[in-house]
PDB file of C-alpha atoms in Angstrom:
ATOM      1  CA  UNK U   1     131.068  79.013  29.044  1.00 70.00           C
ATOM      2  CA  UNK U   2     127.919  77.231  28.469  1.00 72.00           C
ATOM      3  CA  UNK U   3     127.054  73.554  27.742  1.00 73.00           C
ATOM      4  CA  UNK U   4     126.470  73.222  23.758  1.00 71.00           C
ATOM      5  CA  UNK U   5     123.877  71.175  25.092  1.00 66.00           C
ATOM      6  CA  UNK U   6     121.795  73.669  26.988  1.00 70.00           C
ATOM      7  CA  UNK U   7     119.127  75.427  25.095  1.00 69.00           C
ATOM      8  CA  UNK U   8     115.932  74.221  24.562  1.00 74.00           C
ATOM      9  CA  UNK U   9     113.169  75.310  26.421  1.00 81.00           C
ATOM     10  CA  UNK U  10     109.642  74.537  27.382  1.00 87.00           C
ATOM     11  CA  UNK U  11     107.615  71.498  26.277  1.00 89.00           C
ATOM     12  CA  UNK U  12     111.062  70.091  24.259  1.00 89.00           C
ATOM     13  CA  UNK U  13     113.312  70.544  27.400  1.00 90.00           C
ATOM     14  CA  UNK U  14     110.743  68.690  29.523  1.00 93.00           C
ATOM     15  CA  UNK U  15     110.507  65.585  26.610  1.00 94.00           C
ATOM     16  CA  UNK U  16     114.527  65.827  26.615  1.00 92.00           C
ATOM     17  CA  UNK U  17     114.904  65.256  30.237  1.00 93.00           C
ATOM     18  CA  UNK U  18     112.580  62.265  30.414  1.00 96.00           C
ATOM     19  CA  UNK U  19     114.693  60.505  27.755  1.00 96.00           C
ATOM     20  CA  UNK U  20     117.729  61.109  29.328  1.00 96.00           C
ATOM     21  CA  UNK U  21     116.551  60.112  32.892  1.00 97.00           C
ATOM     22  CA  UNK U  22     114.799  56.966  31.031  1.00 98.00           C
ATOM     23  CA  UNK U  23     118.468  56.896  29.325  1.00 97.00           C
ATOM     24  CA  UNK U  24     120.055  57.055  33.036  1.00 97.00           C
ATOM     25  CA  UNK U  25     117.634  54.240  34.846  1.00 97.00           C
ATOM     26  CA  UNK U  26     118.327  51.784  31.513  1.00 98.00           C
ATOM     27  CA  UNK U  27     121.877  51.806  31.606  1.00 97.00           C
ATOM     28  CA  UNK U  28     122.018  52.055  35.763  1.00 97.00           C
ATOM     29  CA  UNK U  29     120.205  48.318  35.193  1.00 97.00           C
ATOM     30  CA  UNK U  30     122.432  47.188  32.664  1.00 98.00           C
ATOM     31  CA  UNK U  31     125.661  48.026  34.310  1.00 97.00           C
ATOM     32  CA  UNK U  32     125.114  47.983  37.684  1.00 97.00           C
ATOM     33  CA  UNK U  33     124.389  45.255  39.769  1.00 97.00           C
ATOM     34  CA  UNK U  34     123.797  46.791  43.236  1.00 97.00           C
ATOM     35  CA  UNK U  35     121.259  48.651  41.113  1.00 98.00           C
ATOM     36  CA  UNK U  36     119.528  46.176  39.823  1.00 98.00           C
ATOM     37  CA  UNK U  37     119.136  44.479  43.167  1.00 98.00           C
ATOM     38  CA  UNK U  38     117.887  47.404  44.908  1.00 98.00           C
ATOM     39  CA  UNK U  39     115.267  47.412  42.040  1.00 98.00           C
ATOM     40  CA  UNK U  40     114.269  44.238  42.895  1.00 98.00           C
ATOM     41  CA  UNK U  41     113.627  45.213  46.539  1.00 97.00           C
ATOM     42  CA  UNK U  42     112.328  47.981  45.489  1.00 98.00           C
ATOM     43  CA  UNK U  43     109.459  46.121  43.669  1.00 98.00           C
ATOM     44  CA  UNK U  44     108.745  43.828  46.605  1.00 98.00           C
ATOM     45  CA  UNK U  45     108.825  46.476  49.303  1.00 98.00           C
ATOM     46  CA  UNK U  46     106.549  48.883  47.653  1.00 98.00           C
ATOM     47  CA  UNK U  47     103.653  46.437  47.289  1.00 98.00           C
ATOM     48  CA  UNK U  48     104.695  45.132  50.984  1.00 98.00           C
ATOM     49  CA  UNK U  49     105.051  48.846  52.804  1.00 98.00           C
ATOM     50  CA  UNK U  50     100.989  49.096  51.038  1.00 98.00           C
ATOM     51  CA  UNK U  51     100.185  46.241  52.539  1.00 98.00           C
ATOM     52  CA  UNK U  52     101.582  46.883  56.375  1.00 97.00           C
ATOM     53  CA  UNK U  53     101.817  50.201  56.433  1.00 97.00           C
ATOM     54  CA  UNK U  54      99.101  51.557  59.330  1.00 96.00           C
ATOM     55  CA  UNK U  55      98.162  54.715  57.460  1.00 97.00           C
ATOM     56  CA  UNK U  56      99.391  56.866  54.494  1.00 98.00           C
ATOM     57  CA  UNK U  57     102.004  58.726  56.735  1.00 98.00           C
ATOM     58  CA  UNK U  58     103.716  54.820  57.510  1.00 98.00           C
ATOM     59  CA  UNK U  59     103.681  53.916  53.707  1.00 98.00           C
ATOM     60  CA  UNK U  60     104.952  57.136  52.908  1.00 98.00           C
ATOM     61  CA  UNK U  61     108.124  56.859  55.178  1.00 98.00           C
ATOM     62  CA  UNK U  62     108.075  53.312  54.257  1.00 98.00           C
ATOM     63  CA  UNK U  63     108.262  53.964  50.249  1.00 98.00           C
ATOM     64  CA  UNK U  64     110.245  57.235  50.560  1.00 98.00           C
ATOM     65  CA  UNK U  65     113.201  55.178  52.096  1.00 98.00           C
ATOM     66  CA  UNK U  66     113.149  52.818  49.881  1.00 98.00           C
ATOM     67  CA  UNK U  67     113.134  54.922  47.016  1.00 98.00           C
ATOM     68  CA  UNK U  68     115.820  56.979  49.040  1.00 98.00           C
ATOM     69  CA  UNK U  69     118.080  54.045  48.447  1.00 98.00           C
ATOM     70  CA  UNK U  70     117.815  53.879  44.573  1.00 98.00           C
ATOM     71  CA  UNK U  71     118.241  57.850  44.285  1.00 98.00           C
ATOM     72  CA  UNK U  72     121.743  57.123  46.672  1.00 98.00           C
ATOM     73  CA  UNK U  73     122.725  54.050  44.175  1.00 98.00           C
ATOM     74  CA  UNK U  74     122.042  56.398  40.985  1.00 98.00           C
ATOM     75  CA  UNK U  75     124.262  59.555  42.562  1.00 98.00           C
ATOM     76  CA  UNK U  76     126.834  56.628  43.773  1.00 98.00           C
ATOM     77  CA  UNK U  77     127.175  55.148  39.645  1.00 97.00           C
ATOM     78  CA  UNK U  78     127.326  58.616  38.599  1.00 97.00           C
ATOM     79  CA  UNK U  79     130.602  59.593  40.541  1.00 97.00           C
ATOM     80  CA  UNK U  80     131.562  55.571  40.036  1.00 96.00           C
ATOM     81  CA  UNK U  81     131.221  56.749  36.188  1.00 96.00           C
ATOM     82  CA  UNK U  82     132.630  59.625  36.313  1.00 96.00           C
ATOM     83  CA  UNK U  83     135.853  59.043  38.483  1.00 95.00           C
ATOM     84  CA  UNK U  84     136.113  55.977  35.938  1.00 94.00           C
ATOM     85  CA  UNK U  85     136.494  57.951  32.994  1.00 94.00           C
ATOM     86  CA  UNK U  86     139.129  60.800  34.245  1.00 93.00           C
ATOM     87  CA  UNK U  87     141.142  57.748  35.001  1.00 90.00           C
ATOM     88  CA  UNK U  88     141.447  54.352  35.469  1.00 87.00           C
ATOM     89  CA  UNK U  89     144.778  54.247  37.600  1.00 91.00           C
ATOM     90  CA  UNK U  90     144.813  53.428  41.184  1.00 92.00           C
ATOM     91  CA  UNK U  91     144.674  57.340  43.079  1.00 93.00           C
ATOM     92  CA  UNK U  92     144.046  57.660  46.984  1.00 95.00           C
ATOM     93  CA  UNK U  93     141.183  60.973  45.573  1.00 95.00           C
ATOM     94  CA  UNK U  94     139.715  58.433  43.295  1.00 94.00           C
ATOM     95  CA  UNK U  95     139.473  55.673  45.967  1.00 96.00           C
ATOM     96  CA  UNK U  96     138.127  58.233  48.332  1.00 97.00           C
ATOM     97  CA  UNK U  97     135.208  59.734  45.972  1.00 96.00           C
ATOM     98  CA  UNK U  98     134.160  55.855  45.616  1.00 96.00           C
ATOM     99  CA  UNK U  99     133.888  54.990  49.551  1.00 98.00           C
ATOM    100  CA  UNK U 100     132.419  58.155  50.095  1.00 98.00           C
ATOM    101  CA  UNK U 101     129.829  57.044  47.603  1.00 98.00           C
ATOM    102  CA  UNK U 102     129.727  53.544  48.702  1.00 98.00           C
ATOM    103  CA  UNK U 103     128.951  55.006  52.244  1.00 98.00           C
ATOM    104  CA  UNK U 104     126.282  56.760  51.418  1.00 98.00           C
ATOM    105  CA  UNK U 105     124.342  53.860  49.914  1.00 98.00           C
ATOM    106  CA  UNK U 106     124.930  52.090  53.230  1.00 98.00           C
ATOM    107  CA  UNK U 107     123.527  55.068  55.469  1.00 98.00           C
ATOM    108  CA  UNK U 108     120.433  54.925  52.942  1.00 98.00           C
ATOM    109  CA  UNK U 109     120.021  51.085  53.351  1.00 98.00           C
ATOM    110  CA  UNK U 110     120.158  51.417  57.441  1.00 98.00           C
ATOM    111  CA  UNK U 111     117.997  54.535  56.954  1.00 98.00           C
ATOM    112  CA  UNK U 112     115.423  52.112  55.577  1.00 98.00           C
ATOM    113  CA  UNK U 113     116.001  49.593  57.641  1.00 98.00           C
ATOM    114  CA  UNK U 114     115.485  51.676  60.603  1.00 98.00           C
ATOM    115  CA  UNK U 115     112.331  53.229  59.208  1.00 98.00           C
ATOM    116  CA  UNK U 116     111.099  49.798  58.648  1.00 98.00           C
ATOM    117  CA  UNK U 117     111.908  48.823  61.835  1.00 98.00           C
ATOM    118  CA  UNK U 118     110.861  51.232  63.872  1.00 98.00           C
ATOM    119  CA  UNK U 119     106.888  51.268  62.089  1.00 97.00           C
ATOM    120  CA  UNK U 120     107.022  47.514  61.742  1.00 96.00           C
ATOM    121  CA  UNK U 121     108.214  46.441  65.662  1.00 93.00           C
TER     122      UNK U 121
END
């Protein structure tokens, strides 16, 4: 069976997913704070990884995994969200689906930080 909301095509499809992903990024800043603070590192280590960065492939890596780290954080709310509305009682599968996503923002962050490390030292 198909999503009632599947359907449109073309140029209204492509306007419909930029509202929702504006939609997504919005309410990832309002309710959640990890989020928010990555976006704040975000918007210092761009301008910084520009400014050290030894040639387009080092600002590249640089960027990329920093960005990595918000993409990780967005995928990590979703199942947050989504385990949070099937239930909100205490269930080892539940628990599990959150540390799994939880990890996975911490191997981005010390993929960054090794990235960083590595072209900065």
């Amino acid at each position: 069976m198909e999503s009632p909301f599947k359907g449109k095509t073309g140029l209204r499809r492509i306007l419909n997913a930029a509202r929702y992903s504006m939609d997504g990024l919005r309410a990832a800043y309002r309710h959640e704070d990890a989020f928010r603070q990555e976006i704040w590192l975000t918007l210092v280590a761009v301008p910084l990884a520009l400014w050290l960065g030894e040639g387009a492939i080092e600002r590249a890596l640089m960027i990329g995994s920093v960005l990595l780290v918000l993409v990780v954080e967005l995928l990590n709310s979703a199942v947050e969200a989504t385990v949070d509305r099937v239930s909100l009682e205490r269930h080892e599968l539940a628990k599990r689906a959150k540390d799994v996503g939880s990890a996975a923002v911490l191997v981005a962050l010390l993929n960054a930080a090794v990235v960083w490390g590595l072209l900065l030292l």
